[in-house]
């Protein structure tokens, strides 16, 4: 399989994530879509790493995963605390900066 | 030549898969029988002894009973997930065994057949990955049941499994550093023939941490908070009946068996035992090594039952404290000490001693801090943590 | 078609279908499960690409830890009964989808055409079907990328403290 097919797949996955962020209003699902986009980027990294024949791309995937894990932990904590205050996870209803 | 080798590979793989999966299923039945008999022995009663010789056919009778029971799917459940959940617990339990080497190798007609379904170069990571999936069966079963006891059991168990998985992973790292391989076969091979060359002495604290975490992963006493009968009816499988319940039940026993094989491979020398595994010809040595592995696993499984009737169940906050404040620091310190001592001295003896000393120091420090910090009963502040009781606060 | 192509199509299709399911299911639990399926298919793609370590870490980190957290939160907040109004909605839905398709087209165009004059494309012919071992990644991680590696540990520490602060403050306000 040549590199292009992997990159096309990666682009499609990324786009799906973008559409998800745009059309869904549930904060948790928006979060999942962000994960999807990060994963699409990971796929491109690994594909290019294979194509270049070296492991650097995979090291970057490692970093991306670390950042994703940190981001999910904090993001979900924020969602939980927003839910405690507002009883909602709809991003449209969470529109004021004051708690 | 190329073709015949491929043929041997395919045939032997199919043979090994069939044998191992059936052994696993028979092992589950044997475990159910022996658990009940050993429990009976420990409590000075008989246990099942009517069906067949010494009640040995009791598990078959139980299985038939499950099969003939009505398979009830309650109205209030989320049907797709309710049906899917038992399988999601059973499958990870079963596929873990694929990378465990259960013996050295058998040579038939010039072809060497390693006694292992797949020797992949990331075996340890594969085991960690697959065991981390077991939690889905519990969580989804709990959620799909749409029952508050189930949900509480599921939440407890997911928090517990995530917490103890960390220890499970960290405890292995010391071994990986000394073996410098992720393949389970390499790890088993690197341990010598004699017990004092096995990993459990070199990494004694890690061994204890790993075993404890494994008990927690299999949801066995003293960590069976997910299905604490007295508090939660039966936890996540309250709403299940017939074969679906039996699948949860089988998955638990299968997890025990697979976990024992992993411990035997990683810490207890795999198929090695005083050089006995090298006796006999090319065929017999393989079979003997398999026998040694089998006996070691059986002994470890006995420990499971033994612990069940020895230790009472933890309280929920005790469970979390134990996992995060004792096992994690001990496992972490063992990584640091193993790395440092191995690089500086290169002696397994010193690494072993250093591990025990450091674990002792870390455990005493943590225990001292906990004693100093607990002026009031801890039950009161369990409301503030993200425990199932937080659920009531939110609703 | 050889085995790799068949597997690529299989895994690629599963991951795409899973991704679309994530954004189309109404119920967050089903979205989360679809996302797990996508992650698994991607792990399969990583194995196809010879990145065994990354595939294992993908399953451990994403399927084993991150998605369990998601499920945990969904169950804890009991979002099933509390349906989010306009879950699939907004006036901009059609606009978003058109934008997405344009975006996808752009991505594909870049993937197909712009590779020609880059270093990646020129290296492609020489690349054999290599498997990256854990050893290779470890060596890079602890030599060339040591500093970034240490920084990731700081990120995790910051996240850890951040989460504890968030949750603790909430519970203090309540009491």
Coordinates of N, CA and C in Angstrom, one line a residue, chain B residues 154-240:
Chain B
X154 N -20.7 -1.5 38.7 CA -19.9 -1.2 37.5 C -19.0 -0.1 37.7
X155 N -19.5 1.0 38.4 CA -18.6 2.2 38.6 C -17.5 1.8 39.6
X156 N -17.8 1.0 40.6 CA -16.8 0.6 41.5 C -15.7 -0.2 40.8
X157 N -16.2 -1.1 39.9 CA -15.2 -2.0 39.3 C -14.4 -1.2 38.3
X158 N -15.0 -0.3 37.5 CA -14.2 0.4 36.5 C -13.1 1.2 37.2
X159 N -13.5 1.9 38.3 CA -12.5 2.7 39.0 C -11.4 1.8 39.5
X160 N -11.8 0.7 40.1 CA -10.8 -0.3 40.6 C -9.9 -0.8 39.6
X161 N -10.5 -1.2 38.4 CA -9.6 -1.8 37.4 C -8.6 -0.8 36.8
X162 N -9.1 0.4 36.6 CA -8.2 1.4 36.1 C -7.0 1.7 37.0
X163 N -7.4 1.7 38.3 CA -6.3 2.0 39.3 C -5.3 0.9 39.4
X164 N -5.8 -0.3 39.4 CA -4.9 -1.4 39.6 C -4.1 -1.8 38.3
X165 N -4.6 -1.4 37.2 CA -3.9 -1.6 35.9 C -2.5 -0.9 36.0
X166 N -2.5 0.3 36.6 CA -1.3 1.0 36.6 C -0.2 0.2 37.3
X167 N -0.6 -0.4 38.5 CA 0.3 -1.2 39.2 C 0.8 -2.4 38.4
X168 N -0.2 -3.0 37.8 CA 0.1 -4.2 36.9 C 1.2 -3.8 35.9
X169 N 1.0 -2.7 35.2 CA 2.0 -2.3 34.2 C 3.4 -2.0 34.9
X170 N 3.3 -1.2 35.9 CA 4.6 -0.7 36.5 C 5.4 -1.9 37.1
X171 N 4.7 -2.9 37.7 CA 5.4 -4.0 38.3 C 6.2 -4.8 37.3
X172 N 5.8 -4.8 36.0 CA 6.5 -5.6 35.1 C 7.8 -4.9 34.6
X173 N 7.9 -3.6 34.7 CA 9.0 -2.9 34.1 C 10.3 -3.3 34.6
X174 N 10.4 -3.6 35.9 CA 11.7 -4.1 36.4 C 12.2 -5.4 35.7
X175 N 11.3 -6.3 35.4 CA 11.6 -7.5 34.7 C 12.1 -7.1 33.3
X176 N 11.4 -6.2 32.6 CA 11.7 -5.8 31.3 C 13.1 -5.3 31.2
X177 N 13.5 -4.5 32.3 CA 14.8 -3.9 32.3 C 15.9 -5.0 32.3
X178 N 15.7 -6.0 33.2 CA 16.7 -7.0 33.3 C 16.7 -8.0 32.1
X179 N 15.5 -8.2 31.5 CA 15.5 -9.2 30.4 C 15.8 -8.5 29.1
X180 N 15.5 -7.2 29.0 CA 15.5 -6.4 27.8 C 14.8 -7.1 26.6
X181 N 13.6 -7.6 26.9 CA 12.8 -8.1 25.8 C 11.3 -8.0 26.3
X182 N 10.4 -7.8 25.3 CA 9.0 -7.7 25.6 C 8.3 -9.1 25.3
X183 N 9.1 -10.0 24.8 CA 8.5 -11.3 24.4 C 8.4 -12.2 25.6
X184 N 7.3 -12.8 25.9 CA 7.1 -13.6 27.1 C 8.0 -14.8 27.0
X185 N 8.2 -15.3 25.8 CA 9.1 -16.5 25.7 C 10.5 -16.2 26.1
X186 N 11.0 -15.0 25.7 CA 12.3 -14.6 26.1 C 12.4 -14.4 27.6
X187 N 11.4 -13.8 28.2 CA 11.4 -13.6 29.6 C 11.4 -14.9 30.4
X188 N 10.6 -15.9 29.9 CA 10.6 -17.2 30.5 C 11.9 -17.9 30.4
X189 N 12.5 -17.7 29.2 CA 13.8 -18.4 28.9 C 14.9 -17.8 29.8
X190 N 14.8 -16.5 30.0 CA 15.9 -15.8 30.7 C 16.0 -16.2 32.2
X191 N 14.9 -16.8 32.7 CA 14.9 -17.3 34.0 C 15.5 -18.7 34.0
X192 N 16.4 -18.9 35.0 CA 17.2 -20.1 35.0 C 16.3 -21.3 35.4
X193 N 17.0 -22.4 35.6 CA 16.3 -23.7 36.0 C 16.0 -23.7 37.5
X194 N 16.7 -22.9 38.3 CA 16.5 -23.1 39.7 C 15.7 -21.9 40.3
X195 N 14.9 -22.2 41.4 CA 14.0 -21.2 41.9 C 14.7 -19.9 42.3
X196 N 15.9 -19.9 42.7 CA 16.6 -18.7 43.1 C 17.0 -17.9 41.9
X197 N 16.8 -18.4 40.7 CA 17.1 -17.6 39.5 C 15.8 -17.0 38.9
X198 N 14.7 -17.3 39.5 CA 13.5 -16.8 39.0 C 13.2 -15.4 39.4
X199 N 12.3 -14.7 38.6 CA 12.1 -13.3 38.8 C 11.5 -12.9 40.1
X200 N 10.8 -13.9 40.7 CA 10.0 -13.5 41.9 C 10.9 -13.1 43.1
X201 N 12.1 -13.7 43.1 CA 13.1 -13.3 44.1 C 13.8 -12.0 43.8
X202 N 14.1 -11.9 42.5 CA 14.8 -10.6 42.2 C 13.9 -9.4 42.3
X203 N 12.6 -9.6 41.9 CA 11.7 -8.5 42.0 C 10.6 -8.8 43.0
X204 N 11.0 -9.1 44.2 CA 10.0 -9.6 45.2 C 8.8 -8.6 45.4
X205 N 9.1 -7.3 45.7 CA 8.0 -6.4 45.9 C 7.1 -6.3 44.6
X206 N 7.8 -6.2 43.5 CA 7.0 -6.2 42.2 C 6.1 -7.4 42.1
X207 N 6.6 -8.5 42.5 CA 5.8 -9.8 42.4 C 4.6 -9.7 43.3
X208 N 4.8 -9.2 44.5 CA 3.6 -9.0 45.4 C 2.7 -8.0 44.8
X209 N 3.2 -6.9 44.3 CA 2.3 -5.9 43.8 C 1.5 -6.4 42.6
X210 N 2.2 -7.1 41.7 CA 1.6 -7.7 40.5 C 0.5 -8.7 40.9
X211 N 0.8 -9.5 41.8 CA -0.2 -10.5 42.2 C -1.4 -9.9 42.8
X212 N -1.1 -8.9 43.7 CA -2.3 -8.2 44.3 C -3.1 -7.5 43.2
X213 N -2.4 -6.8 42.3 CA -3.2 -6.1 41.3 C -4.0 -7.1 40.4
X214 N -3.4 -8.3 40.2 CA -4.1 -9.3 39.4 C -5.3 -9.8 40.1
X215 N -5.3 -9.9 41.4 CA -6.5 -10.3 42.2 C -7.5 -9.2 42.0
X216 N -7.1 -8.0 42.0 CA -8.1 -6.9 41.8 C -8.6 -6.9 40.4
X217 N -7.8 -7.2 39.4 CA -8.3 -7.2 38.0 C -9.3 -8.3 37.8
X218 N -9.1 -9.5 38.5 CA -10.1 -10.6 38.3 C -11.3 -10.4 39.2
X219 N -11.4 -9.3 39.9 CA -12.6 -9.1 40.8 C -12.8 -10.2 41.8
X220 N -11.7 -10.7 42.3 CA -11.8 -11.8 43.3 C -11.7 -11.2 44.7
X221 N -12.3 -11.9 45.7 CA -12.0 -11.6 47.0 C -10.5 -11.5 47.2
X222 N -10.0 -10.6 48.0 CA -10.6 -9.5 48.8 C -11.0 -8.3 48.0
X223 N -11.0 -8.3 46.7 CA -11.3 -7.1 45.9 C -12.6 -7.2 45.1
X224 N -13.5 -8.0 45.6 CA -14.7 -8.2 44.7 C -15.8 -7.2 45.1
X225 N -15.4 -5.9 45.2 CA -16.4 -4.9 45.5 C -17.5 -4.7 44.4
X226 N -17.1 -5.1 43.2 CA -18.0 -4.9 42.1 C -19.3 -5.8 42.3
X227 N -19.1 -6.9 43.0 CA -20.3 -7.8 43.2 C -20.5 -8.2 44.6
X228 N -20.2 -7.2 45.5 CA -20.3 -7.5 46.9 C -21.7 -7.9 47.2
X229 N -21.9 -9.2 47.5 CA -23.3 -9.7 47.7 C -24.1 -8.9 48.8
X230 N -23.4 -8.6 49.8 CA -24.2 -8.1 51.0 C -24.6 -6.6 50.7
X231 N -23.9 -5.9 49.8 CA -24.2 -4.5 49.5 C -25.0 -4.3 48.2
X232 N -24.6 -5.1 47.2 CA -25.1 -4.8 45.9 C -25.8 -5.9 45.2
X233 N -26.5 -6.8 46.0 CA -27.2 -8.0 45.4 C -26.1 -8.8 44.7
X234 N -25.8 -8.6 43.4 CA -24.8 -9.3 42.8 C -23.9 -8.4 42.0
X235 N -24.1 -7.1 42.1 CA -23.3 -6.2 41.3 C -23.7 -6.2 39.9
X236 N -22.7 -6.1 39.0 CA -23.0 -5.9 37.6 C -23.7 -7.0 36.9
X237 N -23.8 -8.2 37.5 CA -24.6 -9.2 36.8 C -25.9 -9.5 37.5
X238 N -26.4 -8.6 38.2 CA -27.7 -8.8 38.9 C -28.8 -9.2 37.9
X239 N -28.8 -8.5 36.8 CA -30.0 -8.7 35.9 C -29.8 -9.8 34.9
X240 N -28.7 -10.5 35.0 CA -28.4 -11.5 34.0 C -28.8 -12.9 34.5

